[in-house]
Short mmCIF file of C-alpha atoms in Angstrom, two decimals:
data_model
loop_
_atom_site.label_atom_id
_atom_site.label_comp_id
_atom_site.label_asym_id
_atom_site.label_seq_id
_atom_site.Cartn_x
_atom_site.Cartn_y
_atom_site.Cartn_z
CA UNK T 1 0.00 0.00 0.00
CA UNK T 2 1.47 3.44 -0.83
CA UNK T 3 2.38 5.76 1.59
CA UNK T 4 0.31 9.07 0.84
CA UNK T 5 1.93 12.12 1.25
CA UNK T 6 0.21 15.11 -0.07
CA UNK T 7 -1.88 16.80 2.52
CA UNK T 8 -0.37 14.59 5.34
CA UNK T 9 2.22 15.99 5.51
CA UNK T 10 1.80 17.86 8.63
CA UNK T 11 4.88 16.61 10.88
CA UNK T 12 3.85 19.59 13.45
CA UNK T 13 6.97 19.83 15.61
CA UNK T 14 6.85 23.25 16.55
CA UNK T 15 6.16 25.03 20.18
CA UNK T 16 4.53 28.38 19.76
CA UNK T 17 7.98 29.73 22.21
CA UNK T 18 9.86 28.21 19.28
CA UNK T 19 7.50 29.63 16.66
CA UNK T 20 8.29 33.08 17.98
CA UNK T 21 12.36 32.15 17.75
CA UNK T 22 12.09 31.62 14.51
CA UNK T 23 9.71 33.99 13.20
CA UNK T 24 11.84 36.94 15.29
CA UNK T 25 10.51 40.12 14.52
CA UNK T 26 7.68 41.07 12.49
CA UNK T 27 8.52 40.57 8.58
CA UNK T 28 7.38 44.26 8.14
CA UNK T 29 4.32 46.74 8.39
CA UNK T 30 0.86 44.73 7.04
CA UNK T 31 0.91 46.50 3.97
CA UNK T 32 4.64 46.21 3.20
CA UNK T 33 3.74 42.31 4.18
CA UNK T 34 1.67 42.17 1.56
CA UNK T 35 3.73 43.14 -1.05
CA UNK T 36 6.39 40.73 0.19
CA UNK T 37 3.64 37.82 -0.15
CA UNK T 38 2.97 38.49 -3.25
CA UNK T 39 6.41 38.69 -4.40
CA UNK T 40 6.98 35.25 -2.76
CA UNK T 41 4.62 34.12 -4.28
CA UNK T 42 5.76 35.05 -8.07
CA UNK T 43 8.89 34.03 -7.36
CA UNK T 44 7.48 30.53 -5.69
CA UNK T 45 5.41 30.36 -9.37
CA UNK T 46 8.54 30.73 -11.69
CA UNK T 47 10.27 28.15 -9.94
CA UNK T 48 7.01 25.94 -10.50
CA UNK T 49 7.28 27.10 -14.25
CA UNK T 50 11.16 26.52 -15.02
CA UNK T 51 11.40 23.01 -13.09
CA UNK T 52 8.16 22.04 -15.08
CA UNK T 53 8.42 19.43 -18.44
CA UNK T 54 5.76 17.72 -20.02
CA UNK T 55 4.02 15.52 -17.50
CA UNK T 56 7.06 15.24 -14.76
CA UNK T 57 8.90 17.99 -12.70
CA UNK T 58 12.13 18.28 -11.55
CA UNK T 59 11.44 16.36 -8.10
CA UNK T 60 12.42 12.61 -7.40
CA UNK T 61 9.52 12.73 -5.09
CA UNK T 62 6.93 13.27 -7.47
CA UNK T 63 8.45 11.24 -10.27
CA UNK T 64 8.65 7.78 -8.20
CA UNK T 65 6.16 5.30 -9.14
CA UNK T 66 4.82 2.80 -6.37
CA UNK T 67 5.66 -0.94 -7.20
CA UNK T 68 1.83 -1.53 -7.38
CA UNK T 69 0.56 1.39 -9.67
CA UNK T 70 -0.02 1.41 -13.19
CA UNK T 71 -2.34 4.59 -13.64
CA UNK T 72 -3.57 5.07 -17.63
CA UNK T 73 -3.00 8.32 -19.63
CA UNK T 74 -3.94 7.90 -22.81
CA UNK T 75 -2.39 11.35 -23.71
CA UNK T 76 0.85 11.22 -26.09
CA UNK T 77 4.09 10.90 -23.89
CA UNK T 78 2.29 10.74 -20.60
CA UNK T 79 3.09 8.37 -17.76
CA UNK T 80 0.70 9.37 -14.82
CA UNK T 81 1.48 8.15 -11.20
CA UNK T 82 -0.18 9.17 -7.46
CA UNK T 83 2.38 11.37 -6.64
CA UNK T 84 2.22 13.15 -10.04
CA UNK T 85 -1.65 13.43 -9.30
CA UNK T 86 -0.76 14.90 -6.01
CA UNK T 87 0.92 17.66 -7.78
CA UNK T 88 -1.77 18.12 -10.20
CA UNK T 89 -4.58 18.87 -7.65
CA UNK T 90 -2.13 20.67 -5.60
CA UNK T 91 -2.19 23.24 -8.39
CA UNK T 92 -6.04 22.69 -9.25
CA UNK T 93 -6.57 24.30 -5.82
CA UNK T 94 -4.07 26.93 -6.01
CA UNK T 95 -5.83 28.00 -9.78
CA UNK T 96 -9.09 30.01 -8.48
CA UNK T 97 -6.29 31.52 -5.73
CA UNK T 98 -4.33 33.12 -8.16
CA UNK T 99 -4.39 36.35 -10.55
CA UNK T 100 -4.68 36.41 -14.09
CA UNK T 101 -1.08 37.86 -14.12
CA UNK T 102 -0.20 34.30 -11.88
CA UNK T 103 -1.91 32.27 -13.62
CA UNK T 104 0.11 33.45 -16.94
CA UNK T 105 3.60 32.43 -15.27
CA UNK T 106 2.54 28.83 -14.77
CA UNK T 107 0.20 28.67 -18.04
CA UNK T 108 1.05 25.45 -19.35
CA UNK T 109 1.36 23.85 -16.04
CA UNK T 110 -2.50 24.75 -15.49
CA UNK T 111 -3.30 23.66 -19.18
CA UNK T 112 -1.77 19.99 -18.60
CA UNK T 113 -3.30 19.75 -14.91
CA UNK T 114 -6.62 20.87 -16.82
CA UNK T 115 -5.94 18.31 -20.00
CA UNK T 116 -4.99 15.33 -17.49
CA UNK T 117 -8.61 15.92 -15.49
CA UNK T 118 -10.59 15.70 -18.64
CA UNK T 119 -8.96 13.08 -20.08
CA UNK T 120 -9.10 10.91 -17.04
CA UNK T 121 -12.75 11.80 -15.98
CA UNK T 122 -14.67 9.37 -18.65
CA UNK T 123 -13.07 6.36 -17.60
CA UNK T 124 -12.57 7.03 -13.97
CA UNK T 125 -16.55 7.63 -13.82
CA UNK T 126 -16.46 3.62 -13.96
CA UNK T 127 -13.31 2.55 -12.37
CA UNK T 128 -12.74 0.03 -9.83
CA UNK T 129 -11.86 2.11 -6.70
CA UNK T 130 -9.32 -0.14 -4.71
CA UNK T 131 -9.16 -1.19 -0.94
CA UNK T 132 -12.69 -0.56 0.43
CA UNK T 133 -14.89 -2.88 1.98
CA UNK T 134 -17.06 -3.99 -0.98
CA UNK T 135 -14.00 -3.93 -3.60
CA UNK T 136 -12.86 -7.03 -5.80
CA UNK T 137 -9.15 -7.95 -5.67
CA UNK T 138 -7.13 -4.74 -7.39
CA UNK T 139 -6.42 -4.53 -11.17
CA UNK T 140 -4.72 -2.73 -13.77
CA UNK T 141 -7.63 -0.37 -13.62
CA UNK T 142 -8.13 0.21 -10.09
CA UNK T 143 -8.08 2.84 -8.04
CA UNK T 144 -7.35 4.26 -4.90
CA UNK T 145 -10.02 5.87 -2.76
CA UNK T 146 -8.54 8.93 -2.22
CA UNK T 147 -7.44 9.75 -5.13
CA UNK T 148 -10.34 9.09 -6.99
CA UNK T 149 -12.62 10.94 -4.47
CA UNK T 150 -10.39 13.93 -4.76
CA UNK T 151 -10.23 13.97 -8.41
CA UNK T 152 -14.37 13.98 -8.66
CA UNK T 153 -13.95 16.43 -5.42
CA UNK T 154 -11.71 19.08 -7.31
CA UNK T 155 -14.23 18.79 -11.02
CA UNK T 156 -17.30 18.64 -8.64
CA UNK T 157 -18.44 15.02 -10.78
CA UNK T 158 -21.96 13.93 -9.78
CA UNK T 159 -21.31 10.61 -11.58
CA UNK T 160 -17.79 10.05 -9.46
CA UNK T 161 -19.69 10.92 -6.30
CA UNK T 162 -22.51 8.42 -7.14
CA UNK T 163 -19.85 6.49 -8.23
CA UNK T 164 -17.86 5.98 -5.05
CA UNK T 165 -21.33 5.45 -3.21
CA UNK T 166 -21.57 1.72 -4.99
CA UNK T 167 -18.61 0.91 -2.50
CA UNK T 168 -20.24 2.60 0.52
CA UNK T 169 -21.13 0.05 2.91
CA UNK T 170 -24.56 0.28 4.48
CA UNK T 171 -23.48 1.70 7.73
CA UNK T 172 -21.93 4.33 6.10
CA UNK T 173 -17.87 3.21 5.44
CA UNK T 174 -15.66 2.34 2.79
CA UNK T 175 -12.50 1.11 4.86
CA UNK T 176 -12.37 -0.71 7.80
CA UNK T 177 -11.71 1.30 10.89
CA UNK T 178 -8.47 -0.87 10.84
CA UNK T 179 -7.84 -0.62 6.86
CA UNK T 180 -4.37 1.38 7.81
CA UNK T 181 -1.84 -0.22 9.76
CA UNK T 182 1.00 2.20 9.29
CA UNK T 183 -0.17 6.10 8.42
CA UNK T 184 -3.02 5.28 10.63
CA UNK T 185 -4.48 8.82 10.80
CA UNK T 186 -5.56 7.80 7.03
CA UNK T 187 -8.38 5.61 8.31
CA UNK T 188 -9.95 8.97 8.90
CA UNK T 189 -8.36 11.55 6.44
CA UNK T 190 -9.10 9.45 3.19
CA UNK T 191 -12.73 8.87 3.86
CA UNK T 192 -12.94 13.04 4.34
CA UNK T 193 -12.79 13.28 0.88
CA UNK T 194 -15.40 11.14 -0.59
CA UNK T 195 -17.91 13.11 2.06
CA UNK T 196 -16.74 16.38 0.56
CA UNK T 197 -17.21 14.72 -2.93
CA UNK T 198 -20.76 13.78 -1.75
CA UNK T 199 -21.17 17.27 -0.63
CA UNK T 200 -20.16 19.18 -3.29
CA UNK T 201 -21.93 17.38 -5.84
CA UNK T 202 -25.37 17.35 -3.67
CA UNK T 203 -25.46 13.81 -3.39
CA UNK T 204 -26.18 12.62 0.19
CA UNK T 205 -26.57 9.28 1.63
CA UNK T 206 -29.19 7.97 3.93
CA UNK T 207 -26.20 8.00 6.09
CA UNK T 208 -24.92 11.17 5.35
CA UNK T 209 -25.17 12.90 8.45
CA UNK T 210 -23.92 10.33 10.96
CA UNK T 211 -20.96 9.72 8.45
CA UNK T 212 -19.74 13.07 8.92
CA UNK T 213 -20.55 13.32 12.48
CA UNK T 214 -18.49 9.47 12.76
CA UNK T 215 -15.36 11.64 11.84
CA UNK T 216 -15.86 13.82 14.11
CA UNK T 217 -16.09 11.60 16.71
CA UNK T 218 -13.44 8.86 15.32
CA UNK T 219 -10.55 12.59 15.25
CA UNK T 220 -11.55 13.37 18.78
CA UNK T 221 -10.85 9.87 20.00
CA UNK T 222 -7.54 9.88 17.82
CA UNK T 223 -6.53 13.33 19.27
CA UNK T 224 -7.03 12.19 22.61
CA UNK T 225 -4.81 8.75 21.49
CA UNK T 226 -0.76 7.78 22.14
CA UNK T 227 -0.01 8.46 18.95
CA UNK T 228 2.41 10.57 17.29
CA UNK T 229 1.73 14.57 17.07
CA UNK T 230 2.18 14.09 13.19
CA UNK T 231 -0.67 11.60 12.96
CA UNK T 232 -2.55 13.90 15.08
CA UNK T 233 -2.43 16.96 12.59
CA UNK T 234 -2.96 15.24 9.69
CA UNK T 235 -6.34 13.82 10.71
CA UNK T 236 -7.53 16.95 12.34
CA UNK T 237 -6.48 18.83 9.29
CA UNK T 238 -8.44 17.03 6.78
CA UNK T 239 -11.55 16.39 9.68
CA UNK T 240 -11.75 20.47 10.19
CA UNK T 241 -11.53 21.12 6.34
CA UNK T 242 -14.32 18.70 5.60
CA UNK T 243 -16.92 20.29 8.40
CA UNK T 244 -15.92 23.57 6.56
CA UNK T 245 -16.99 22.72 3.50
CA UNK T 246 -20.00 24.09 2.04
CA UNK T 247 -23.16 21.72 2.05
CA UNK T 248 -21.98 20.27 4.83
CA UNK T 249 -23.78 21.37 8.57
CA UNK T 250 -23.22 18.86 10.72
CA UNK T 251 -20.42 18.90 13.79
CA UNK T 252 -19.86 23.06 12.93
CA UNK T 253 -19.81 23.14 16.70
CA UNK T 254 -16.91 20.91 17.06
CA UNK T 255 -14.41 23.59 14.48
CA UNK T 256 -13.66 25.79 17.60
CA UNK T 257 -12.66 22.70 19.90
CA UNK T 258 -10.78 21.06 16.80
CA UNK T 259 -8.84 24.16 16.35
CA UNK T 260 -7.70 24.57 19.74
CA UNK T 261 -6.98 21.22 19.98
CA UNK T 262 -4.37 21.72 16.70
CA UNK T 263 -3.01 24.97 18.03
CA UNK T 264 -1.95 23.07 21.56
CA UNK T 265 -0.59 20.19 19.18
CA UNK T 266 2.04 22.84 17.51
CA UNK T 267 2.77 24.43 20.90
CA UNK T 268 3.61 21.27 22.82
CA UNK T 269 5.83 20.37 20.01
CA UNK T 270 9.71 21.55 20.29
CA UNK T 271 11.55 21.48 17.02
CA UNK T 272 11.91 23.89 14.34
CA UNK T 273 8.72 23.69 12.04
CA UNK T 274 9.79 22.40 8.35
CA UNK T 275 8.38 24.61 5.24
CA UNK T 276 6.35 21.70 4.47
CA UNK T 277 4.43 21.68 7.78
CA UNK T 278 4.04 25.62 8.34
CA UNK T 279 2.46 25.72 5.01
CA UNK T 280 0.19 23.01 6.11
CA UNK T 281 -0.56 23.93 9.51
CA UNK T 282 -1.12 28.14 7.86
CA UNK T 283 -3.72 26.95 5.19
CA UNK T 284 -5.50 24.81 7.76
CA UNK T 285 -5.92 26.99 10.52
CA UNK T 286 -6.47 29.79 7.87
CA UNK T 287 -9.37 28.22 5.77
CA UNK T 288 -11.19 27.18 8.98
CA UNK T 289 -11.15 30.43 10.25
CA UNK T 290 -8.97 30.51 13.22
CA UNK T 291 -9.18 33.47 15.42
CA UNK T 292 -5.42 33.79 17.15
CA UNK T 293 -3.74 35.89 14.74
CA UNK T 294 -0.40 35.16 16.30
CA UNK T 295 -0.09 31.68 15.10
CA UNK T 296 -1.66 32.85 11.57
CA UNK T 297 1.34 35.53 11.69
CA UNK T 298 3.83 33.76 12.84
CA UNK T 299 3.53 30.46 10.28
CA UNK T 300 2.46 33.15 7.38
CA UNK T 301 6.23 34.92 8.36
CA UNK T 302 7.85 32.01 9.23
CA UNK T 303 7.12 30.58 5.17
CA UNK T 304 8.12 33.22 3.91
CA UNK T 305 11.68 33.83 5.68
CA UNK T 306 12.14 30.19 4.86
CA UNK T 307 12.09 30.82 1.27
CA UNK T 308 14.98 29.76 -1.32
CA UNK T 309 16.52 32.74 -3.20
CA UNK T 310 15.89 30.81 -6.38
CA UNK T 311 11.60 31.15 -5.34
CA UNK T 312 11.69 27.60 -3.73
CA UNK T 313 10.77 26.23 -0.54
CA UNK T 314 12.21 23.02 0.43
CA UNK T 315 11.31 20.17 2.55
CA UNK T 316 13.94 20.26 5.07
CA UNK T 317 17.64 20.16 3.49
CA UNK T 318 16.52 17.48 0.69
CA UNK T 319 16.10 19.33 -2.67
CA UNK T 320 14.26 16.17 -4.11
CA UNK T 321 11.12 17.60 -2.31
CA UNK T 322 11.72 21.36 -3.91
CA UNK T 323 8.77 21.50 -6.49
CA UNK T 324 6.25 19.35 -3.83
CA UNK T 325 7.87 21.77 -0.84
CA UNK T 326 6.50 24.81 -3.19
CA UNK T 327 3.75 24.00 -3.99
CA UNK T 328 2.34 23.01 -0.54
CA UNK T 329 4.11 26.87 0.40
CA UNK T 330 1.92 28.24 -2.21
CA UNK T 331 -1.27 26.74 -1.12
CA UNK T 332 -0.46 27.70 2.23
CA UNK T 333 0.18 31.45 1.45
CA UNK T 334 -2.54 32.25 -0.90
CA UNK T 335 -4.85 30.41 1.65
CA UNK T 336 -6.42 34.04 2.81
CA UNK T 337 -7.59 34.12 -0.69
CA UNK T 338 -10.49 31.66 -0.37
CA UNK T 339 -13.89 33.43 0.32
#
């Protein structure tokens, strides 16, 4: 089973006494700030652009391919993979974020992102979806939950939503509560998507509202669990961004006690927070609405200090991570940019 990486990775391990360290003193004035985001963020989109070739970037992350994946493109010259799909609806999301003058930097990157989506939405509308508790044995055409769930999620596809309900068991699952052994925080996070999916497109279960208030329930237990802080994040993040989504009422009264609960997760961390993980933690704390400005300000300052001088951000020291590192930092600091 592949290890997913793309919005889990949210290694929090970061006290808000160290947060201050490394922020120091305010970047500048708000309005100078300003300016200084959006010069990161040009910079962070002609990186994009220049380490961009047809259907691969320069990053050995995104260009491994899992043993077990064999993912069709049926465009010329294009060899498709999870982790390139990660990329692809990283920038989906960042494309309503971003200016006409943006979008013209990374132009052909948002044209093949665009091209791959339609090309892979007639057959995925009938795919096997991999893994879940009324799937057949995996085949060349299968596919995994997530993935598929965030591909009909990000092209709002009524017949992927209705789609992924054929594997919906009738109390309202597709994995086992167990289904992750390792990553175990996925048992929740992957499901979050299919209910957004179902949400988006208007298409609601029986079960709907006990599936989302399950989450809900199933993150609270986790937070309250032995394991790791990273685990921790990752479920919250993807539990709090599902209640936020529109179409979706149920557990809104559980966002302020979620947040807090992720804010006192960075603080009782002690190491230096990664660009990776700020950007993570500042788009999740931003797009649910989070009202302590200080550690909105202090991850928002703390990404952009941590910024190559060639427009990159990097995941740690490795450079392999560069183009996945960036755009995570994007998403995270056009994030106030979502109505």
């Amino acid at each position: 089973m592949r290890a997913k990486y793309f919005l889990g990775a949210l290694i929090l391990t970061f006290g808000i006494v160290a947060l201050a360290w490394y922020v120091g003193d305010p970047v500048q004035s708000v309005g100078a700030e300003d300016k200084q985001t959006k010069e990161a963020i040009s910079r962070g989109l002609d990186f994009l652009a220049q380490s961009h070739h047809p259907y691969t970037f320069d990053d050995a992350y995104l260009q491994y391919l899992y043993p077990d994946e064999n993912l069709s493109c049926p465009l010329p010259n294009c060899q498709l993979s999870y982790r390139l799909l990660d990329a692809y609806f990283a920038v989906a999301m960042l494309r309503d974020r971003l200016s006409a003058k943006e979008k013209q930097s990374i132009q052909d990157v948002l044209e093949e992102q665009e091209a791959v989506f339609e090309i892979l939405l007639p057959t995925w509308r009938t795919a096997p979806i991999e893994g879940t508790l009324r799937s057949e044995a995996a085949s060349s055409e299968s596919v995994a939950l997530d993935t598929y769930c965030l591909l009909g999620y990000l092209t709002k596809d009524k017949a992927m939503a209705e789609h992924a309900l054929e594997y919906l068991s009738p109390s309202g699952e597709w994995f086992a509560a167990d289904h992750f052994t390792s990553d175990q925080w996925r048992n929740i996070a992957d499901e979050t998507w299919c209910i957004r999916l179902l949400a988006v497109t208007e298409t609601y279960p029986e079960q709907f509202a006990n599936m989302v208030e399950t989450k809900t329930i199933e993150v609270r237990g986790f937070l309250q669990s032995q394991k790791p802080v990273a685990e921790k994040i990752a479920a919250v993040y993807h539990v709090l961004l599902m209640i936020q989504e529109p179409g979706i009422t149920q557990s809104a009264e559980q966002i302020p006690v979620l947040q807090e609960t992720a804010a006192a997760l960075i603080a009782s961390a002690s190491t230096q927070l990664d660009a990776v993980t700020m950007a993570n933690s500042l788009e999740m704390l931003t797009l649910s609405h989070f009202s302590t400005d200080s550690y909105v300000s202090g991850l928002r300052e703390g990404l952009l200090r941590s910024q190559s001088t060639d427009g990159a951000w990097r995941y740690g020291d490795d450079n392999q991570y560069a183009v996945f590192a960036t755009l995570r930092s994007l998403l995270g600091l056009t994030s106030d940019r979502v109505e």
